[in-house]
């Protein structure tokens, strides 16, 4: 951001703001790597501060809790993911089930770059020290809206029943998506295996929303 | 953790009552388990320490370690106990179902009813199960796999009755039903949903999952 000559004389607030912003960015970067390496329980705010090269106190001036830092990390990632899906969506064709499969596959591939980070995100949803500012897995509206739009398009093209409750379908798909990740824990599944399982689960849910012929 | 319960001793040697020593040991274990159950519910898995658990049980940490190898051992034992009781409750519930959908819904409700008074313990279990190190321990519990079987058995029976088609993909559908059952816990834990609210949501979810398998 550049300032032009008309701006009021440089005062300390913008300078302090940008320093605060820099700290925030350093904390987020350090936290992303630490959560991905040590998981949610294994990462402490002290460690995050040390890796970011900032004082523990200044972490707390920006974030109220570990859960809030993780929420921020994930929100930043999600923004990138949504951009990716936005780029792809005009090119996604076929039945509603197939379009859903493509969208979830993109998610799996994206999150699988930092598997443990995603697992930390889900684990954090049950954390005791969570503060109101944190937004754990399952409480983020953005992706849900994308799925609902896909279903609405399906109603228009005739392969989704018009009386199917979009929120119910979304909840089922999100549950299936999250729990497919457990295959990483229980079977050390790779991303291809997860996508294959998710594809079948989407097929089963589609059986519930496809109009009876 | 080699422990012989007094009952087992009694069964092996019917004539002899359990020794005082065995009884005392059993009482110690039960005291520790009760204290641990309370602290895990209040502080979460990470927040509860063996030292606090020992203090709450009124004994030394050494006495706790004489009975349990570590915190995860304690937690696993509590979960295994609960899962065993829950499995029984779910099986009973399933037999009371009139249709497949009804039976599955009753199984869901048996679970939500069981955990209604111990939601915080469920919360601790979820938190452990999503940890890459803690997860395998908990998920490896035999009874956790057995929950899928309850749903699978109900669907197999429905295929035999002709309620579901032959291509019902029972295994995957059983898995999905269990996942869906679990996925409603956050509503119960964090949003205080009533059993009625959980029931009506579950009914719709079950209907969607089973719809594709119905014999048309």
GROMACS .gro file of C-alpha atoms in nm:
model
  429
    1UNK     CA    1   0.000   0.000   0.000
    2UNK     CA    2   0.141   0.339  -0.097
    3UNK     CA    3   0.044   0.673   0.050
    4UNK     CA    4   0.021   0.983  -0.166
    5UNK     CA    5   0.131   1.336  -0.082
    6UNK     CA    6  -0.221   1.441   0.022
    7UNK     CA    7  -0.221   1.202   0.314
    8UNK     CA    8  -0.201   1.346   0.661
    9UNK     CA    9   0.148   1.348   0.803
   10UNK     CA   10   0.266   1.000   0.886
   11UNK     CA   11   0.152   0.921   1.235
   12UNK     CA   12   0.235   0.628   1.454
   13UNK     CA   13  -0.094   0.434   1.420
   14UNK     CA   14  -0.037   0.312   1.060
   15UNK     CA   15   0.321   0.220   1.143
   16UNK     CA   16   0.212   0.035   1.451
   17UNK     CA   17  -0.070  -0.123   1.253
   18UNK     CA   18   0.164  -0.259   0.992
   19UNK     CA   19   0.395  -0.389   1.260
   20UNK     CA   20   0.103  -0.561   1.422
   21UNK     CA   21   0.004  -0.701   1.084
   22UNK     CA   22   0.357  -0.830   1.028
   23UNK     CA   23   0.354  -1.001   1.367
   24UNK     CA   24   0.020  -1.153   1.287
   25UNK     CA   25   0.149  -1.291   0.957
   26UNK     CA   26   0.462  -1.433   1.121
   27UNK     CA   27   0.251  -1.601   1.389
   28UNK     CA   28   0.018  -1.754   1.129
   29UNK     CA   29   0.306  -1.887   0.921
   30UNK     CA   30   0.484  -2.037   1.221
   31UNK     CA   31   0.161  -2.184   1.357
   32UNK     CA   32   0.070  -2.347   1.026
   33UNK     CA   33   0.399  -2.538   1.018
   34UNK     CA   34   0.389  -2.631   1.387
   35UNK     CA   35   0.029  -2.759   1.378
   36UNK     CA   36   0.115  -2.961   1.070
   37UNK     CA   37   0.418  -3.115   1.242
   38UNK     CA   38   0.297  -3.162   1.599
   39UNK     CA   39  -0.081  -3.167   1.573
   40UNK     CA   40  -0.319  -2.955   1.775
   41UNK     CA   41  -0.246  -3.088   2.123
   42UNK     CA   42   0.126  -3.100   2.058
   43UNK     CA   43   0.156  -2.732   1.968
   44UNK     CA   44   0.182  -2.462   2.233
   45UNK     CA   45   0.148  -2.086   2.204
   46UNK     CA   46   0.498  -2.057   2.350
   47UNK     CA   47   0.639  -2.268   2.068
   48UNK     CA   48   0.449  -2.066   1.811
   49UNK     CA   49   0.590  -1.743   1.952
   50UNK     CA   50   0.943  -1.884   1.953
   51UNK     CA   51   0.923  -1.996   1.591
   52UNK     CA   52   0.767  -1.668   1.483
   53UNK     CA   53   1.043  -1.481   1.664
   54UNK     CA   54   0.798  -1.272   1.865
   55UNK     CA   55   0.722  -1.240   2.234
   56UNK     CA   56   0.449  -1.460   2.381
   57UNK     CA   57   0.278  -1.144   2.498
   58UNK     CA   58   0.247  -1.005   2.148
   59UNK     CA   59   0.085  -1.328   2.028
   60UNK     CA   60  -0.179  -1.275   2.291
   61UNK     CA   61  -0.243  -0.916   2.188
   62UNK     CA   62  -0.360  -1.049   1.851
   63UNK     CA   63  -0.511  -1.390   1.933
   64UNK     CA   64  -0.705  -1.495   2.240
   65UNK     CA   65  -0.622  -1.865   2.214
   66UNK     CA   66  -0.448  -2.141   2.027
   67UNK     CA   67  -0.779  -2.232   1.868
   68UNK     CA   68  -0.814  -1.880   1.733
   69UNK     CA   69  -0.471  -1.895   1.571
   70UNK     CA   70  -0.562  -2.222   1.404
   71UNK     CA   71  -0.893  -2.075   1.283
   72UNK     CA   72  -0.700  -1.792   1.124
   73UNK     CA   73  -0.455  -2.031   0.960
   74UNK     CA   74  -0.743  -2.230   0.816
   75UNK     CA   75  -0.940  -1.925   0.705
   76UNK     CA   76  -0.637  -1.806   0.510
   77UNK     CA   77  -0.601  -2.146   0.348
   78UNK     CA   78  -0.971  -2.168   0.276
   79UNK     CA   79  -0.960  -1.838   0.091
   80UNK     CA   80  -0.697  -1.986  -0.140
   81UNK     CA   81  -0.902  -2.302  -0.183
   82UNK     CA   82  -1.217  -2.110  -0.269
   83UNK     CA   83  -1.024  -1.920  -0.533
   84UNK     CA   84  -0.913  -2.254  -0.675
   85UNK     CA   85  -1.270  -2.384  -0.685
   86UNK     CA   86  -1.392  -2.056  -0.831
   87UNK     CA   87  -1.144  -2.098  -1.116
   88UNK     CA   88  -1.255  -2.455  -1.174
   89UNK     CA   89  -1.629  -2.435  -1.137
   90UNK     CA   90  -1.715  -2.309  -1.489
   91UNK     CA   91  -1.535  -2.614  -1.622
   92UNK     CA   92  -1.716  -2.864  -1.405
   93UNK     CA   93  -1.991  -3.041  -1.597
   94UNK     CA   94  -2.201  -3.352  -1.561
   95UNK     CA   95  -2.449  -3.480  -1.309
   96UNK     CA   96  -2.483  -3.315  -0.970
   97UNK     CA   97  -2.319  -3.615  -0.805
   98UNK     CA   98  -2.021  -3.588  -1.040
   99UNK     CA   99  -1.987  -3.217  -0.983
  100UNK     CA  100  -1.992  -3.277  -0.608
  101UNK     CA  101  -1.729  -3.548  -0.650
  102UNK     CA  102  -1.503  -3.307  -0.835
  103UNK     CA  103  -1.545  -3.037  -0.572
  104UNK     CA  104  -1.468  -3.270  -0.284
  105UNK     CA  105  -1.173  -3.418  -0.471
  106UNK     CA  106  -1.030  -3.068  -0.504
  107UNK     CA  107  -1.072  -3.027  -0.128
  108UNK     CA  108  -0.899  -3.353  -0.048
  109UNK     CA  109  -0.609  -3.274  -0.277
  110UNK     CA  110  -0.573  -2.928  -0.131
  111UNK     CA  111  -0.589  -3.029   0.237
  112UNK     CA  112  -0.374  -3.338   0.181
  113UNK     CA  113  -0.079  -3.108   0.122
  114UNK     CA  114  -0.084  -3.057   0.498
  115UNK     CA  115  -0.274  -3.355   0.633
  116UNK     CA  116  -0.194  -3.311   0.996
  117UNK     CA  117  -0.295  -2.949   0.986
  118UNK     CA  118  -0.641  -3.052   0.872
  119UNK     CA  119  -0.669  -3.318   1.143
  120UNK     CA  120  -0.566  -3.054   1.397
  121UNK     CA  121  -0.846  -2.837   1.264
  122UNK     CA  122  -1.105  -3.107   1.328
  123UNK     CA  123  -0.960  -3.197   1.670
  124UNK     CA  124  -0.975  -2.831   1.773
  125UNK     CA  125  -1.351  -2.834   1.739
  126UNK     CA  126  -1.366  -3.027   2.067
  127UNK     CA  127  -1.095  -2.833   2.250
  128UNK     CA  128  -1.159  -2.720   2.604
  129UNK     CA  129  -0.972  -2.393   2.576
  130UNK     CA  130  -1.157  -2.274   2.267
  131UNK     CA  131  -1.256  -1.908   2.279
  132UNK     CA  132  -1.554  -1.750   2.102
  133UNK     CA  133  -1.328  -1.598   1.834
  134UNK     CA  134  -1.225  -1.939   1.709
  135UNK     CA  135  -1.403  -2.095   1.415
  136UNK     CA  136  -1.339  -2.469   1.421
  137UNK     CA  137  -1.415  -2.720   1.149
  138UNK     CA  138  -1.779  -2.753   1.057
  139UNK     CA  139  -1.877  -2.401   1.152
  140UNK     CA  140  -1.754  -2.233   0.838
  141UNK     CA  141  -2.035  -2.130   0.607
  142UNK     CA  142  -1.846  -2.065   0.286
  143UNK     CA  143  -1.799  -2.417   0.150
  144UNK     CA  144  -2.155  -2.503   0.254
  145UNK     CA  145  -2.282  -2.224   0.033
  146UNK     CA  146  -2.087  -2.363  -0.262
  147UNK     CA  147  -2.247  -2.705  -0.212
  148UNK     CA  148  -2.592  -2.552  -0.182
  149UNK     CA  149  -2.540  -2.364  -0.508
  150UNK     CA  150  -2.440  -2.692  -0.673
  151UNK     CA  151  -2.758  -2.857  -0.544
  152UNK     CA  152  -2.970  -2.565  -0.664
  153UNK     CA  153  -2.819  -2.606  -1.010
  154UNK     CA  154  -2.909  -2.976  -0.982
  155UNK     CA  155  -3.271  -2.891  -0.908
  156UNK     CA  156  -3.271  -2.669  -1.218
  157UNK     CA  157  -3.122  -2.941  -1.437
  158UNK     CA  158  -3.360  -3.200  -1.293
  159UNK     CA  159  -3.134  -3.448  -1.113
  160UNK     CA  160  -3.200  -3.319  -0.761
  161UNK     CA  161  -3.544  -3.351  -0.606
  162UNK     CA  162  -3.693  -3.009  -0.546
  163UNK     CA  163  -3.817  -3.113  -0.201
  164UNK     CA  164  -3.472  -3.231  -0.085
  165UNK     CA  165  -3.360  -3.016   0.209
  166UNK     CA  166  -3.026  -2.862   0.098
  167UNK     CA  167  -2.902  -2.817   0.456
  168UNK     CA  168  -2.957  -3.185   0.533
  169UNK     CA  169  -2.768  -3.292   0.223
  170UNK     CA  170  -2.488  -3.049   0.307
  171UNK     CA  171  -2.464  -3.185   0.662
  172UNK     CA  172  -2.445  -3.544   0.540
  173UNK     CA  173  -2.176  -3.461   0.285
  174UNK     CA  174  -1.974  -3.259   0.535
  175UNK     CA  175  -1.996  -3.543   0.788
  176UNK     CA  176  -1.888  -3.793   0.524
  177UNK     CA  177  -1.603  -3.563   0.420
  178UNK     CA  178  -1.470  -3.508   0.770
  179UNK     CA  179  -1.496  -3.869   0.870
  180UNK     CA  180  -1.327  -3.991   0.554
  181UNK     CA  181  -1.018  -3.822   0.695
  182UNK     CA  182  -1.017  -4.072   0.979
  183UNK     CA  183  -0.885  -4.320   0.721
  184UNK     CA  184  -0.558  -4.131   0.747
  185UNK     CA  185  -0.548  -4.213   1.117
  186UNK     CA  186  -0.680  -4.568   1.108
  187UNK     CA  187  -0.541  -4.692   0.778
  188UNK     CA  188  -0.279  -4.434   0.678
  189UNK     CA  189  -0.489  -4.383   0.367
  190UNK     CA  190  -0.349  -4.160   0.092
  191UNK     CA  191  -0.543  -3.893  -0.089
  192UNK     CA  192  -0.645  -4.123  -0.376
  193UNK     CA  193  -0.794  -4.375  -0.136
  194UNK     CA  194  -0.988  -4.101   0.043
  195UNK     CA  195  -1.126  -3.960  -0.280
  196UNK     CA  196  -1.236  -4.307  -0.390
  197UNK     CA  197  -1.428  -4.361  -0.065
  198UNK     CA  198  -1.581  -4.014  -0.081
  199UNK     CA  199  -1.693  -4.075  -0.441
  200UNK     CA  200  -1.890  -4.379  -0.327
  201UNK     CA  201  -2.039  -4.196  -0.032
  202UNK     CA  202  -2.153  -3.913  -0.258
  203UNK     CA  203  -2.315  -4.179  -0.476
  204UNK     CA  204  -2.512  -4.307  -0.176
  205UNK     CA  205  -2.625  -3.960  -0.073
  206UNK     CA  206  -2.719  -3.887  -0.434
  207UNK     CA  207  -2.942  -4.194  -0.418
  208UNK     CA  208  -3.133  -4.003  -0.153
  209UNK     CA  209  -3.176  -3.678  -0.347
  210UNK     CA  210  -3.225  -3.804  -0.702
  211UNK     CA  211  -3.587  -3.786  -0.821
  212UNK     CA  212  -3.757  -4.123  -0.850
  213UNK     CA  213  -3.801  -4.199  -1.218
  214UNK     CA  214  -0.167  -5.400   3.355
  215UNK     CA  215  -0.224  -5.752   3.481
  216UNK     CA  216  -0.518  -5.737   3.708
  217UNK     CA  217  -0.739  -6.022   3.818
  218UNK     CA  218  -1.080  -5.910   3.929
  219UNK     CA  219  -1.223  -6.069   4.243
  220UNK     CA  220  -1.507  -6.207   4.036
  221UNK     CA  221  -1.267  -6.392   3.816
  222UNK     CA  222  -1.082  -6.533   4.117
  223UNK     CA  223  -1.411  -6.642   4.265
  224UNK     CA  224  -1.515  -6.810   3.941
  225UNK     CA  225  -1.191  -7.002   3.915
  226UNK     CA  226  -1.188  -7.122   4.272
  227UNK     CA  227  -1.553  -7.132   4.370
  228UNK     CA  228  -1.494  -7.241   4.727
  229UNK     CA  229  -1.271  -6.953   4.824
  230UNK     CA  230  -1.392  -6.593   4.864
  231UNK     CA  231  -1.177  -6.317   4.713
  232UNK     CA  232  -0.877  -6.233   4.923
  233UNK     CA  233  -0.877  -5.908   5.112
  234UNK     CA  234  -0.586  -5.797   4.904
  235UNK     CA  235  -0.769  -5.855   4.576
  236UNK     CA  236  -1.073  -5.672   4.707
  237UNK     CA  237  -0.866  -5.374   4.818
  238UNK     CA  238  -0.699  -5.359   4.480
  239UNK     CA  239  -1.033  -5.366   4.304
  240UNK     CA  240  -1.160  -5.085   4.523
  241UNK     CA  241  -0.853  -4.878   4.448
  242UNK     CA  242  -0.905  -4.923   4.074
  243UNK     CA  243  -1.267  -4.824   4.096
  244UNK     CA  244  -1.183  -4.516   4.298
  245UNK     CA  245  -0.922  -4.410   4.043
  246UNK     CA  246  -1.158  -4.473   3.751
  247UNK     CA  247  -1.436  -4.269   3.913
  248UNK     CA  248  -1.201  -3.978   3.982
  249UNK     CA  249  -1.057  -3.996   3.631
  250UNK     CA  250  -1.403  -4.002   3.476
  251UNK     CA  251  -1.494  -3.687   3.664
  252UNK     CA  252  -1.172  -3.500   3.581
  253UNK     CA  253  -1.175  -3.597   3.211
  254UNK     CA  254  -1.530  -3.460   3.199
  255UNK     CA  255  -1.440  -3.138   3.374
  256UNK     CA  256  -1.096  -3.062   3.231
  257UNK     CA  257  -1.083  -3.257   2.908
  258UNK     CA  258  -0.826  -3.521   2.824
  259UNK     CA  259  -0.531  -3.284   2.798
  260UNK     CA  260  -0.630  -3.082   3.102
  261UNK     CA  261  -0.662  -3.374   3.343
  262UNK     CA  262  -0.329  -3.485   3.488
  263UNK     CA  263  -0.249  -3.809   3.667
  264UNK     CA  264  -0.152  -3.599   3.969
  265UNK     CA  265  -0.493  -3.434   3.983
  266UNK     CA  266  -0.666  -3.767   3.933
  267UNK     CA  267  -0.464  -3.921   4.217
  268UNK     CA  268  -0.544  -3.628   4.444
  269UNK     CA  269  -0.913  -3.649   4.360
  270UNK     CA  270  -0.910  -4.020   4.438
  271UNK     CA  271  -0.729  -3.946   4.765
  272UNK     CA  272  -0.416  -4.145   4.686
  273UNK     CA  273  -0.059  -4.106   4.567
  274UNK     CA  274   0.038  -4.094   4.201
  275UNK     CA  275   0.239  -4.408   4.271
  276UNK     CA  276  -0.078  -4.591   4.369
  277UNK     CA  277  -0.241  -4.481   4.042
  278UNK     CA  278   0.054  -4.603   3.838
  279UNK     CA  279   0.044  -4.935   4.021
  280UNK     CA  280  -0.294  -4.993   3.856
  281UNK     CA  281  -0.271  -4.810   3.524
  282UNK     CA  282   0.030  -4.769   3.302
  283UNK     CA  283  -0.052  -4.411   3.198
  284UNK     CA  284  -0.326  -4.159   3.132
  285UNK     CA  285  -0.423  -4.308   2.796
  286UNK     CA  286  -0.459  -4.648   2.964
  287UNK     CA  287  -0.702  -4.493   3.214
  288UNK     CA  288  -0.899  -4.316   2.945
  289UNK     CA  289  -0.917  -4.623   2.726
  290UNK     CA  290  -1.049  -4.831   3.015
  291UNK     CA  291  -1.326  -4.578   3.083
  292UNK     CA  292  -1.419  -4.562   2.715
  293UNK     CA  293  -1.413  -4.941   2.682
  294UNK     CA  294  -1.651  -4.974   2.978
  295UNK     CA  295  -1.891  -4.720   2.831
  296UNK     CA  296  -1.877  -4.865   2.482
  297UNK     CA  297  -1.957  -5.209   2.615
  298UNK     CA  298  -2.269  -5.082   2.794
  299UNK     CA  299  -2.365  -4.867   2.498
  300UNK     CA  300  -2.331  -5.156   2.257
  301UNK     CA  301  -2.575  -5.357   2.468
  302UNK     CA  302  -2.821  -5.067   2.480
  303UNK     CA  303  -2.799  -5.020   2.103
  304UNK     CA  304  -2.855  -5.388   2.031
  305UNK     CA  305  -3.164  -5.388   2.251
  306UNK     CA  306  -3.290  -5.074   2.080
  307UNK     CA  307  -3.241  -5.227   1.735
  308UNK     CA  308  -3.460  -5.526   1.816
  309UNK     CA  309  -3.747  -5.292   1.900
  310UNK     CA  310  -3.753  -5.130   1.554
  311UNK     CA  311  -4.055  -5.203   1.337
  312UNK     CA  312  -3.888  -5.114   1.007
  313UNK     CA  313  -3.524  -5.072   0.911
  314UNK     CA  314  -3.552  -4.695   0.933
  315UNK     CA  315  -3.714  -4.718   1.273
  316UNK     CA  316  -3.454  -4.964   1.402
  317UNK     CA  317  -3.165  -4.745   1.288
  318UNK     CA  318  -3.325  -4.439   1.444
  319UNK     CA  319  -3.370  -4.624   1.773
  320UNK     CA  320  -3.002  -4.719   1.767
  321UNK     CA  321  -2.907  -4.352   1.716
  322UNK     CA  322  -3.134  -4.248   2.002
  323UNK     CA  323  -2.995  -4.514   2.235
  324UNK     CA  324  -2.654  -4.353   2.181
  325UNK     CA  325  -2.769  -3.995   2.233
  326UNK     CA  326  -2.963  -4.097   2.543
  327UNK     CA  327  -2.664  -4.286   2.684
  328UNK     CA  328  -2.433  -3.987   2.640
  329UNK     CA  329  -2.683  -3.722   2.744
  330UNK     CA  330  -2.551  -3.728   3.100
  331UNK     CA  331  -2.187  -3.754   2.990
  332UNK     CA  332  -2.153  -3.522   2.694
  333UNK     CA  333  -1.829  -3.374   2.821
  334UNK     CA  334  -1.670  -3.718   2.830
  335UNK     CA  335  -1.784  -3.769   2.471
  336UNK     CA  336  -1.624  -3.437   2.388
  337UNK     CA  337  -1.294  -3.551   2.540
  338UNK     CA  338  -1.315  -3.875   2.341
  339UNK     CA  339  -1.369  -3.689   2.013
  340UNK     CA  340  -1.076  -3.465   2.087
  341UNK     CA  341  -0.850  -3.765   2.153
  342UNK     CA  342  -0.976  -3.961   1.854
  343UNK     CA  343  -0.885  -3.684   1.608
  344UNK     CA  344  -0.533  -3.662   1.741
  345UNK     CA  345  -0.300  -3.849   1.512
  346UNK     CA  346  -0.126  -4.012   1.810
  347UNK     CA  347  -0.424  -4.063   2.035
  348UNK     CA  348  -0.665  -4.160   1.761
  349UNK     CA  349  -0.547  -4.510   1.679
  350UNK     CA  350  -0.557  -4.615   2.046
  351UNK     CA  351  -0.919  -4.524   2.086
  352UNK     CA  352  -1.038  -4.627   1.745
  353UNK     CA  353  -0.871  -4.964   1.782
  354UNK     CA  354  -1.108  -5.054   2.062
  355UNK     CA  355  -1.293  -5.366   1.946
  356UNK     CA  356  -1.636  -5.233   2.037
  357UNK     CA  357  -1.596  -4.927   1.814
  358UNK     CA  358  -1.590  -5.160   1.514
  359UNK     CA  359  -1.884  -5.348   1.657
  360UNK     CA  360  -2.104  -5.039   1.619
  361UNK     CA  361  -2.084  -5.068   1.241
  362UNK     CA  362  -2.196  -5.428   1.275
  363UNK     CA  363  -2.516  -5.326   1.453
  364UNK     CA  364  -2.618  -5.120   1.150
  365UNK     CA  365  -2.493  -5.380   0.904
  366UNK     CA  366  -2.695  -5.656   1.070
  367UNK     CA  367  -3.010  -5.447   1.051
  368UNK     CA  368  -2.954  -5.382   0.682
  369UNK     CA  369  -2.872  -5.746   0.608
  370UNK     CA  370  -3.200  -5.843   0.768
  371UNK     CA  371  -3.379  -5.578   0.561
  372UNK     CA  372  -3.224  -5.719   0.243
  373UNK     CA  373  -3.357  -6.062   0.340
  374UNK     CA  374  -3.703  -5.923   0.406
  375UNK     CA  375  -3.689  -5.752   0.068
  376UNK     CA  376  -3.705  -5.406   0.222
  377UNK     CA  377  -3.366  -5.322   0.067
  378UNK     CA  378  -3.239  -5.433  -0.274
  379UNK     CA  379  -2.954  -5.682  -0.310
  380UNK     CA  380  -2.714  -5.405  -0.414
  381UNK     CA  381  -2.745  -5.219  -0.086
  382UNK     CA  382  -2.370  -5.168  -0.030
  383UNK     CA  383  -2.428  -5.259   0.330
  384UNK     CA  384  -2.075  -5.211   0.456
  385UNK     CA  385  -2.030  -4.856   0.327
  386UNK     CA  386  -2.381  -4.759   0.425
  387UNK     CA  387  -2.325  -4.892   0.779
  388UNK     CA  388  -2.010  -4.684   0.800
  389UNK     CA  389  -2.196  -4.376   0.681
  390UNK     CA  390  -2.476  -4.429   0.929
  391UNK     CA  391  -2.226  -4.451   1.212
  392UNK     CA  392  -2.043  -4.139   1.093
  393UNK     CA  393  -2.370  -3.953   1.067
  394UNK     CA  394  -2.465  -4.064   1.417
  395UNK     CA  395  -2.133  -3.926   1.543
  396UNK     CA  396  -2.159  -3.606   1.340
  397UNK     CA  397  -2.462  -3.492   1.539
  398UNK     CA  398  -2.273  -3.488   1.868
  399UNK     CA  399  -2.142  -3.132   1.825
  400UNK     CA  400  -2.505  -3.011   1.819
  401UNK     CA  401  -2.567  -3.193   2.145
  402UNK     CA  402  -2.238  -3.087   2.305
  403UNK     CA  403  -2.213  -2.724   2.197
  404UNK     CA  404  -2.565  -2.618   2.113
  405UNK     CA  405  -2.756  -2.808   2.376
  406UNK     CA  406  -2.990  -2.983   2.132
  407UNK     CA  407  -3.263  -3.186   2.299
  408UNK     CA  408  -3.318  -3.554   2.231
  409UNK     CA  409  -3.627  -3.458   2.032
  410UNK     CA  410  -3.431  -3.223   1.809
  411UNK     CA  411  -3.163  -3.488   1.756
  412UNK     CA  412  -3.429  -3.744   1.675
  413UNK     CA  413  -3.596  -3.537   1.409
  414UNK     CA  414  -3.267  -3.448   1.245
  415UNK     CA  415  -3.148  -3.809   1.258
  416UNK     CA  416  -3.471  -3.937   1.105
  417UNK     CA  417  -3.422  -3.718   0.797
  418UNK     CA  418  -3.056  -3.811   0.766
  419UNK     CA  419  -3.127  -4.183   0.792
  420UNK     CA  420  -3.400  -4.152   0.531
  421UNK     CA  421  -3.160  -3.995   0.281
  422UNK     CA  422  -2.887  -4.252   0.344
  423UNK     CA  423  -3.125  -4.546   0.304
  424UNK     CA  424  -3.331  -4.406   0.016
  425UNK     CA  425  -3.098  -4.518  -0.260
  426UNK     CA  426  -3.094  -4.876  -0.133
  427UNK     CA  427  -3.469  -4.924  -0.118
  428UNK     CA  428  -3.619  -5.180  -0.343
  429UNK     CA  429  -3.813  -4.982  -0.600
   0.00000   0.00000   0.00000
